[in-house]
């Protein structure tokens, strides 16, 4: 029963990781981003169902503008913050200043924020967490501040929020017309993919996409003295984003020349810069600006409507003494396309989940050729690691542990090479699992080039948990070598340690498999997680059923045992068969059921991991 309790506790911990009570609330006044957002939760990429509806798109001092925050369909938000900002805001270091005063017309409980001194404007934030479908507000400003826009962040729950959604522009009629004053987002021509493979080399993902629908696209065209590059990516449409093209000798980050296309929302500019990935480290560093200026002939870029793109020309022979900038000719490279978030024009590192992982061309290309590359490099060692671990923990160890826990009394009179059946299966499956785990660990160390930690939780925990599990399953066969005989008084101590290490390993392994499936490099489709969830629930049900069954038959078995002991005492010379346990037919069918389902699920999962 203890093992079940531990498993249940592990589930509780897993659930606690996703707390039902949301901690996310709105918002920091300067950034308009929510507080207490769990790790790894990012603002939504899809268009927001929440809108800022205004009664007028111009303003005059002290005239009220009615503002409705609405939710489409049956969506709702729990928490929000809204502020009015000037649109001609340009300075990089200055904080944005809230403009005007707010009132909640419909009595929604709110608090005012960003109040530094009396003349300043304020932001408005909700103070209750109930579901809101419509909030009516009123805004007025004592003065003119040029053209304005309302920005609001809507928090639904811990996993879902939309940040800094814009209203339409609120024009100041006395200011210069917005087209000249407020820098509107410039949009450059889309990347034409019709010429892919004919006039220019392309790498697009997914296969055959055209620019507006590509997750990533890069093109190159050699003009003799320089090369024209185009690079673009889909983004979540939020302010500061980047996309980069790296030239790499392998399919990994490290020792690569990188061309960045970074959007800075503070000045509405999308700029190209050069950087490099440090050898042997997963780190990107900017190159000094003069190197970029020396290399670039021309550049343009835009970030609009969820598309970031740059078009630029780079001189072919910029090779510098540091070797960070390479001559763009006479070599072949893997093309790496990556994207991520930025802050004021500075790139932040990309994530490692499936949709955040850079795509890498499966083979090397020369920039003087015009292939139309699609598909992405795969990481067979990662996949092999996943398959092996799944086989070891889902198949081998779950069956082996089930037998030890519930099937010891079964088949009491049968032996296989003088050993009981359960022991033969337990021993062999565990030995197999042990070997398989060691191979899997070696593979992943080879892939990662040694011990490496990913920056974010829960991925960061994967190798650490892995090592703890590995130590447990390393200790177990060692202490099994020194297993005392059955009547030795140390045997219960042995049994206890053997049980404890085995249980710790198994209980940690299952969550670790779930974490592992999230690694982008494994490229496991999201729905595979549900297959695993189904299996875990199935396994738990089998365990609980067997546990209950064991309780129910306990008395009967004890009586049979007593009778057997008595008979043995009375006839010490005769061989007497050990009693068969009660309910053995039921137990046998459960074992078959578990074996069948687990085998099928293991096979499906291994195929999914290997093929996808
Ligand atoms: C806000 O909603 C109310 C009620 O639905 C409506 O009467 C009012 O016109 C709306 N205001 C704006 C600015 O759309």
mmCIF file of N, CA, C and O and ligand atoms in Angstrom, residues 52-56 65-70 134-137, ligand 1:
data_model
loop_
_atom_site.group_PDB
_atom_site.id
_atom_site.type_symbol
_atom_site.label_atom_id
_atom_site.label_comp_id
_atom_site.label_asym_id
_atom_site.label_seq_id
_atom_site.Cartn_x
_atom_site.Cartn_y
_atom_site.Cartn_z
ATOM 1 N N UNK A 52 -10.551 46.409 -26.454
ATOM 2 C CA UNK A 52 -10.727 47.714 -25.809
ATOM 3 C C UNK A 52 -11.566 48.547 -26.773
ATOM 4 O O UNK A 52 -11.091 48.957 -27.828
ATOM 5 N N UNK A 53 -12.838 48.764 -26.421
ATOM 6 C CA UNK A 53 -13.735 49.508 -27.305
ATOM 7 C C UNK A 53 -13.847 50.938 -26.755
ATOM 8 O O UNK A 53 -14.140 51.114 -25.570
ATOM 9 N N UNK A 54 -13.626 51.921 -27.625
ATOM 10 C CA UNK A 54 -13.668 53.308 -27.154
ATOM 11 C C UNK A 54 -14.843 54.045 -27.807
ATOM 12 O O UNK A 54 -15.236 53.732 -28.929
ATOM 13 N N UNK A 55 -15.369 55.033 -27.082
ATOM 14 C CA UNK A 55 -16.523 55.750 -27.619
ATOM 15 C C UNK A 55 -16.098 56.805 -28.636
ATOM 16 O O UNK A 55 -16.900 57.257 -29.433
ATOM 17 N N UNK A 56 -14.826 57.197 -28.605
ATOM 18 C CA UNK A 56 -14.352 58.242 -29.515
ATOM 19 C C UNK A 56 -12.892 58.007 -29.802
ATOM 20 O O UNK A 56 -12.177 57.494 -28.943
ATOM 21 N N UNK A 65 -13.873 59.958 -22.214
ATOM 22 C CA UNK A 65 -13.984 58.907 -23.242
ATOM 23 C C UNK A 65 -14.452 57.649 -22.541
ATOM 24 O O UNK A 65 -13.887 57.252 -21.520
ATOM 25 N N UNK A 66 -15.520 57.054 -23.070
ATOM 26 C CA UNK A 66 -16.007 55.801 -22.474
ATOM 27 C C UNK A 66 -15.217 54.648 -23.067
ATOM 28 O O UNK A 66 -14.986 54.597 -24.273
ATOM 29 N N UNK A 67 -14.812 53.768 -22.194
ATOM 30 C CA UNK A 67 -14.004 52.629 -22.638
ATOM 31 C C UNK A 67 -14.647 51.344 -22.128
ATOM 32 O O UNK A 67 -14.896 51.212 -20.931
ATOM 33 N N UNK A 68 -14.959 50.431 -23.036
ATOM 34 C CA UNK A 68 -15.478 49.120 -22.625
ATOM 35 C C UNK A 68 -14.405 48.069 -22.839
ATOM 36 O O UNK A 68 -13.785 48.029 -23.897
ATOM 37 N N UNK A 69 -14.207 47.220 -21.836
ATOM 38 C CA UNK A 69 -13.368 46.038 -22.036
ATOM 39 C C UNK A 69 -14.326 44.882 -22.262
ATOM 40 O O UNK A 69 -15.139 44.565 -21.393
ATOM 41 N N UNK A 70 -14.260 44.273 -23.427
ATOM 42 C CA UNK A 70 -15.249 43.243 -23.759
ATOM 43 C C UNK A 70 -14.575 41.904 -24.005
ATOM 44 O O UNK A 70 -13.391 41.841 -24.337
ATOM 45 N N UNK A 134 -17.460 41.951 -19.270
ATOM 46 C CA UNK A 134 -17.597 43.333 -19.763
ATOM 47 C C UNK A 134 -17.308 44.267 -18.596
ATOM 48 O O UNK A 134 -17.869 44.084 -17.512
ATOM 49 N N UNK A 135 -16.420 45.197 -18.817
ATOM 50 C CA UNK A 135 -16.142 46.194 -17.785
ATOM 51 C C UNK A 135 -16.279 47.565 -18.444
ATOM 52 O O UNK A 135 -15.736 47.794 -19.525
ATOM 53 N N UNK A 136 -17.057 48.426 -17.795
ATOM 54 C CA UNK A 136 -17.250 49.764 -18.374
ATOM 55 C C UNK A 136 -16.419 50.772 -17.602
ATOM 56 O O UNK A 136 -16.545 50.875 -16.380
ATOM 57 N N UNK A 137 -15.622 51.520 -18.341
ATOM 58 C CA UNK A 137 -14.727 52.488 -17.702
ATOM 59 C C UNK A 137 -14.904 53.844 -18.369
ATOM 60 O O UNK A 137 -15.465 53.948 -19.461
HETATM 61 C C1 LIG B 1 -20.272 49.892 -23.698
HETATM 62 O O1 LIG B 1 -21.319 48.962 -23.481
HETATM 63 C C2 LIG B 1 -22.597 49.570 -23.245
HETATM 64 C C3 LIG B 1 -23.576 48.459 -22.912
HETATM 65 O O2 LIG B 1 -23.439 47.342 -23.746
HETATM 66 C C4 LIG B 1 -23.030 50.366 -24.487
HETATM 67 O O3 LIG B 1 -24.273 50.975 -24.230
HETATM 68 C C5 LIG B 1 -21.974 51.418 -24.752
HETATM 69 O O4 LIG B 1 -22.291 52.075 -25.932
HETATM 70 C C6 LIG B 1 -20.602 50.749 -24.890
HETATM 71 N N1 LIG B 1 -19.608 51.776 -25.011
HETATM 72 C C7 LIG B 1 -18.767 51.810 -26.003
HETATM 73 C C8 LIG B 1 -17.735 52.829 -25.928
HETATM 74 O O5 LIG B 1 -18.811 51.012 -26.922
#
